[in-house]
Amino acid sequence: MIETCSLAAYTAGFFIALCWPRPFLSTLCIGIGTAINFAVVLDRYNGAWPMMPMHFGIAGLSVVLSFIWICNYGTINRQNGLRQQPESPILLGIIVLVVAATVFFPKDFYVPFLRSNVIWSHVFLLAGIVAKSFLVHGGVKAFAALQGTQKKPKIAALFNSATNWIVYGYGLLTVSLFSGELWCYLGWGTPVVWHDAALTTVLSLWLYWTCFLHLLFIRSWSQKQRSRFVVAGAVLVLFFACHPDMGPFRLPFQGQG
Amino acid sequence: MKYLVSTILLLLSISLCGCKTGDSAEKVPFLQIGEFAINRVSDELTIVRDGAGRSLALIPRGAKAPKGFAPHMIIRVPVQRVVAYGGFDVAALRVLGVLDDTLVGVTKAKEKWFVDDVKRGFDDGRIAFIGDATAINYELLKQQHPELVLTWDPSVIPMLSTLNIPCIITSTPVAMCLNARMSYVKFLAPFFNREQQAEDFFQKVSNSLKDIRRTTEGQWDKTKVMWGDMYEKRVLVEPGNAWIGELVGLVDSDYLFEDVYGTSCIEISMERFLYSGTQANIYFTYRTPKSGATSKAALARLHPLLAKIKPLSPEGKVYAPLPHYGQSGDKLDEIFTEIAAIIHPKLYPNYQLKYFQELPEVDPKGK
Amino acid sequence: MPIQLVVRTYQFFCSIKLTVTLLLLLVADLSLGYICLQGKVSLFQPMNEVGLSQWLLTYARSQPLDSAWFLLLLPLLSLLGINTLCCTGEKLYHLVRSQHTRLPANRLWLTLSIHLMHLAMVLLLAGYLTSYTLSTIYPSITLTPGLPLTVPGSSLQVELLEMQMIPYSRNRLIPFLGRNIDVNAHLLFKDGKEQVHATLAMNRPVHIHGFSFFLQRFNPTRAGGMSPSQYIIFDIRRDPGVLPTFIAMGAFLTGLFGYLFFRHRTRKRLEL
């Protein structure tokens, strides 16, 4: 249960970032957690190859979010501290929760299925994971923009940055959706199968963010309202990214063969 | 915009109400039973969907063949000669009261049958052993002149098609839930015009389930149950959507693979099986005493990792199906009651097991 | 009066607020669908085989509560399609009539990319609808070597010549050791004097004479397994909705890349 070690490292990093002004130490902990998590996830993917690992999304999400945190906040932390980047601990908190969900609610017990032995299934999965991570990060930035302590130009910058993340996330989500449809056609003979919840959730998220992009053209919506919309969307993304891939509660270190 | 939303909601509610009234008729025009379906298009035509998703036409004897169906996809009812692969199908014929008159071929030799009607059929020369399921003797099959073959093996379809013998695939890609298991006879009923017998059987099993529910309701001491097995390379279990998962929930107990969804005998990871094994009190194995399930020690010898699960320790209990269990689909009420009695022995004092056997810790001496 | 009604209806459908409302209703509906789908695969799976109209009259009608979200999805998607078409049509009309001279090149390309995405969306929805209403499907056809069959409703004959098994070649997944993970099924198609050879495999359909063959299952799944018989099971489909769907996907992606590219350039220009 090496995942538990990564959870411990992430949790330590989160609390250090939150309570103790040692940015380097928190970055180190998150780095260690990410390295372990990435190794575990890579091993799982490699294990299932050439098929697609089942219920892998939540594990992948934690890794991509970690990379986003390291690239965006790991070094900045060292220079400016947390006060300049309020979204950093929020994102860290989300990462800890997602990793905890993979450790305590695993659903990795299904054996891969043969129809996933095609490149489009992998594009569907991976593009979807990266897209969801971008969208969650956009939501985190919008949440930070909603905090009352920020100055106006900073709020605008945060919102613009959130929009950028969302636009690219939306692009990747579209790639994921279309790859899913292509895979669906090659495997099942039709571009959409309505009995598969995975496609329903991706389509639901895609329509939500399509709606957000349209909101940018409605002048009656203020930036605050749009930010709230983005935060709600990030919650929806987290729900649809995590819930289908979560099994029942399970204590780590038990049932090892 | 408000009007749009309210109109959509109104349309939806109207459609829902409209649909509900359509269902109240006694002989429903459309019935879905798990993966199976019966669509009564007219008095002259019923379209059935089998476990593989194929559509076949049922027409009365002497009626004109409908368009759009190949000859081997048309079944004339009531069917008079049937070949059945599975014990469960034979049991369904028994429920419908047509076994004696219609069954003409099976894929198990006489010695392997526990159903008296089938043994008698063999003795009378009416029922023939047409070869093992993996090696059918088509000459023998042809000699029996079947009008329908009930099989789980799709590989026989092309050959049967060339012989113009219709067949129904009775296995499904998703495990049968409790309702589907009880209603399976309703699917076979229109083939023999025996809807009433199917309904009576369904009611009988339904009443037994009500009794079980009444007896076991409000049990605080939750027994944890698992059903599956470990083989050399694979671990197979019954998923939570299977009838056993629902039945265990019905008797206020926990089925440890309740979250697993899929086909019957679904493959899962060994870690998950062992983890659930650390929590289970009762374990049902797929193996029969004939295939090695004679004692807990014997099971542990078959797969040493299996020894790690709690039911194999003296604290737990292990049950193996008896050989006639697979042919007792017509006794679903008794089987369900027996499982309830196994899970809650205190509520069923002095219950004598008929379909399962509790495995001793070690094999009795001399065996 | 009827002209006024048409104009008012057109104006109603040209509203971006309607777009937002419909999109949010769709999100809510699909989220509900996610909940309703749990354990209800058997209800929706036959739609793939019997087509939309037949499914609505049978399966959806027999289980209205579980399929209600899907019943709502259909009018919502239709309204979205009309709304998208009206909005884009109006904007394009104005663009052509008056504004194209005033817009800088990057901005013009950005606008055109967005419109391309919208038009692609309408085509995509039309493709889905065509797929589910006009397709002909023959599900679960079994073929064994040496026993050819005729494709229903045609003179096309198909024969399985040989099955070349592709075993799992790695050692990471214990349950897959010794198991076949794919097959190259060599097929011979005959139509009169014409003969065509093709290879069918998982996720590699065969298209011939307007029919598409999609492999569902194959056997044997492992060498020396319990069931040694050789066979493949496939679906035969004739789906006129697939081509528009894929053209729409291509157009949408082109529009999307254009949008991302020119959005980036437009923003850079504004920043300068």
CSV table of C-alpha atoms in Angstrom, one decimal, chain A residues 146-250:
chain,number,residue,atom,x,y,z
A,146,LEU,CA,-14.2,35.3,-4.9
A,147,GLN,CA,-12.3,35.8,-1.7
A,148,GLY,CA,-12.9,39.3,-0.2
A,149,THR,CA,-9.3,39.9,0.7
A,150,GLN,CA,-8.2,40.3,-2.9
A,151,LYS,CA,-7.6,43.7,-4.7
A,152,LYS,CA,-9.6,44.4,-7.9
A,153,PRO,CA,-6.8,44.1,-10.5
A,154,LYS,CA,-5.7,40.8,-8.8
A,155,ILE,CA,-9.3,39.5,-8.9
A,156,ALA,CA,-9.5,40.3,-12.7
A,157,ALA,CA,-6.1,38.6,-13.2
A,158,LEU,CA,-7.2,35.6,-11.3
A,159,PHE,CA,-10.5,35.3,-13.2
A,160,ASN,CA,-8.7,35.8,-16.6
A,161,SER,CA,-6.2,33.1,-15.6
A,162,ALA,CA,-9.2,30.8,-14.5
A,163,THR,CA,-10.8,31.4,-17.9
A,164,ASN,CA,-7.6,30.4,-19.7
A,165,TRP,CA,-7.3,27.2,-17.8
A,166,ILE,CA,-11.0,26.5,-18.5
A,167,VAL,CA,-10.7,27.2,-22.2
A,168,TYR,CA,-7.8,24.7,-22.6
A,169,GLY,CA,-9.5,22.3,-20.3
A,170,TYR,CA,-12.6,22.5,-22.5
A,171,GLY,CA,-10.5,21.9,-25.6
A,172,LEU,CA,-9.0,18.8,-24.0
A,173,LEU,CA,-12.4,17.7,-22.8
A,174,THR,CA,-13.7,17.9,-26.4
A,175,VAL,CA,-10.7,15.8,-27.6
A,176,SER,CA,-11.6,13.3,-24.9
A,177,LEU,CA,-15.3,13.3,-25.8
A,178,PHE,CA,-14.6,12.8,-29.5
A,179,SER,CA,-12.0,10.1,-28.9
A,180,GLY,CA,-14.5,8.4,-26.7
A,181,GLU,CA,-17.1,8.5,-29.5
A,182,LEU,CA,-14.5,7.3,-32.0
A,183,TRP,CA,-13.7,4.4,-29.7
A,184,CYS,CA,-17.3,3.7,-29.2
A,185,TYR,CA,-17.9,3.6,-32.9
A,186,LEU,CA,-15.0,1.2,-33.6
A,187,GLY,CA,-15.9,-1.0,-30.7
A,188,TRP,CA,-19.7,-1.0,-30.5
A,189,GLY,CA,-20.6,0.4,-34.0
A,190,THR,CA,-22.2,3.6,-32.9
A,191,PRO,CA,-20.7,6.9,-31.8
A,192,VAL,CA,-22.8,7.2,-28.7
A,193,VAL,CA,-23.9,4.4,-26.3
A,194,TRP,CA,-26.3,5.8,-23.8
A,195,HIS,CA,-25.9,2.9,-21.3
A,196,ASP,CA,-22.4,4.0,-20.5
A,197,ALA,CA,-22.2,6.4,-17.6
A,198,ALA,CA,-18.7,7.5,-18.5
A,199,LEU,CA,-19.9,9.1,-21.7
A,200,THR,CA,-22.9,10.7,-19.9
A,201,THR,CA,-20.7,12.3,-17.4
A,202,VAL,CA,-18.2,13.6,-20.0
A,203,LEU,CA,-21.1,15.0,-22.1
A,204,SER,CA,-22.6,16.6,-19.0
A,205,LEU,CA,-19.3,18.3,-18.1
A,206,TRP,CA,-18.8,19.4,-21.7
A,207,LEU,CA,-22.2,21.0,-21.9
A,208,TYR,CA,-21.6,22.8,-18.6
A,209,TRP,CA,-18.4,24.4,-19.8
A,210,THR,CA,-19.9,25.1,-23.1
A,211,CYS,CA,-22.5,27.0,-21.1
A,212,PHE,CA,-19.7,28.9,-19.3
A,213,LEU,CA,-18.1,30.0,-22.6
A,214,HIS,CA,-21.5,31.4,-23.6
A,215,LEU,CA,-21.8,33.2,-20.3
A,216,LEU,CA,-18.8,35.2,-21.3
A,217,PHE,CA,-21.0,36.8,-23.9
A,218,ILE,CA,-23.8,37.7,-21.6
A,219,ARG,CA,-23.1,41.2,-20.3
A,220,SER,CA,-25.7,41.0,-17.5
A,221,TRP,CA,-23.5,38.4,-15.7
A,222,SER,CA,-20.9,40.0,-13.5
A,223,GLN,CA,-17.5,38.6,-13.0
A,224,LYS,CA,-18.5,37.5,-9.5
A,225,GLN,CA,-21.4,35.5,-10.8
A,226,ARG,CA,-19.2,33.9,-13.5
A,227,SER,CA,-16.6,33.0,-10.8
A,228,ARG,CA,-19.3,31.3,-8.8
A,229,PHE,CA,-20.4,29.4,-11.9
A,230,VAL,CA,-16.9,28.3,-12.4
A,231,VAL,CA,-16.6,27.1,-8.8
A,232,ALA,CA,-19.8,25.2,-9.1
A,233,GLY,CA,-18.5,23.6,-12.3
A,234,ALA,CA,-15.3,22.6,-10.6
A,235,VAL,CA,-17.3,20.9,-7.9
A,236,LEU,CA,-19.3,19.1,-10.6
A,237,VAL,CA,-16.0,18.1,-12.3
A,238,LEU,CA,-14.7,16.7,-9.0
A,239,PHE,CA,-17.9,14.8,-8.4
A,240,PHE,CA,-17.9,13.2,-11.9
A,241,ALA,CA,-14.2,12.6,-11.8
A,242,CYS,CA,-14.2,10.9,-8.5
A,243,HIS,CA,-17.6,9.3,-7.8
A,244,PRO,CA,-17.6,6.7,-10.7
A,245,ASP,CA,-14.1,5.6,-9.7
A,246,MET,CA,-14.7,5.2,-6.0
A,247,GLY,CA,-15.5,1.8,-4.4
A,248,PRO,CA,-16.6,1.0,-0.9
A,249,PHE,CA,-14.5,2.1,2.1
A,250,ARG,CA,-11.5,-0.1,2.6
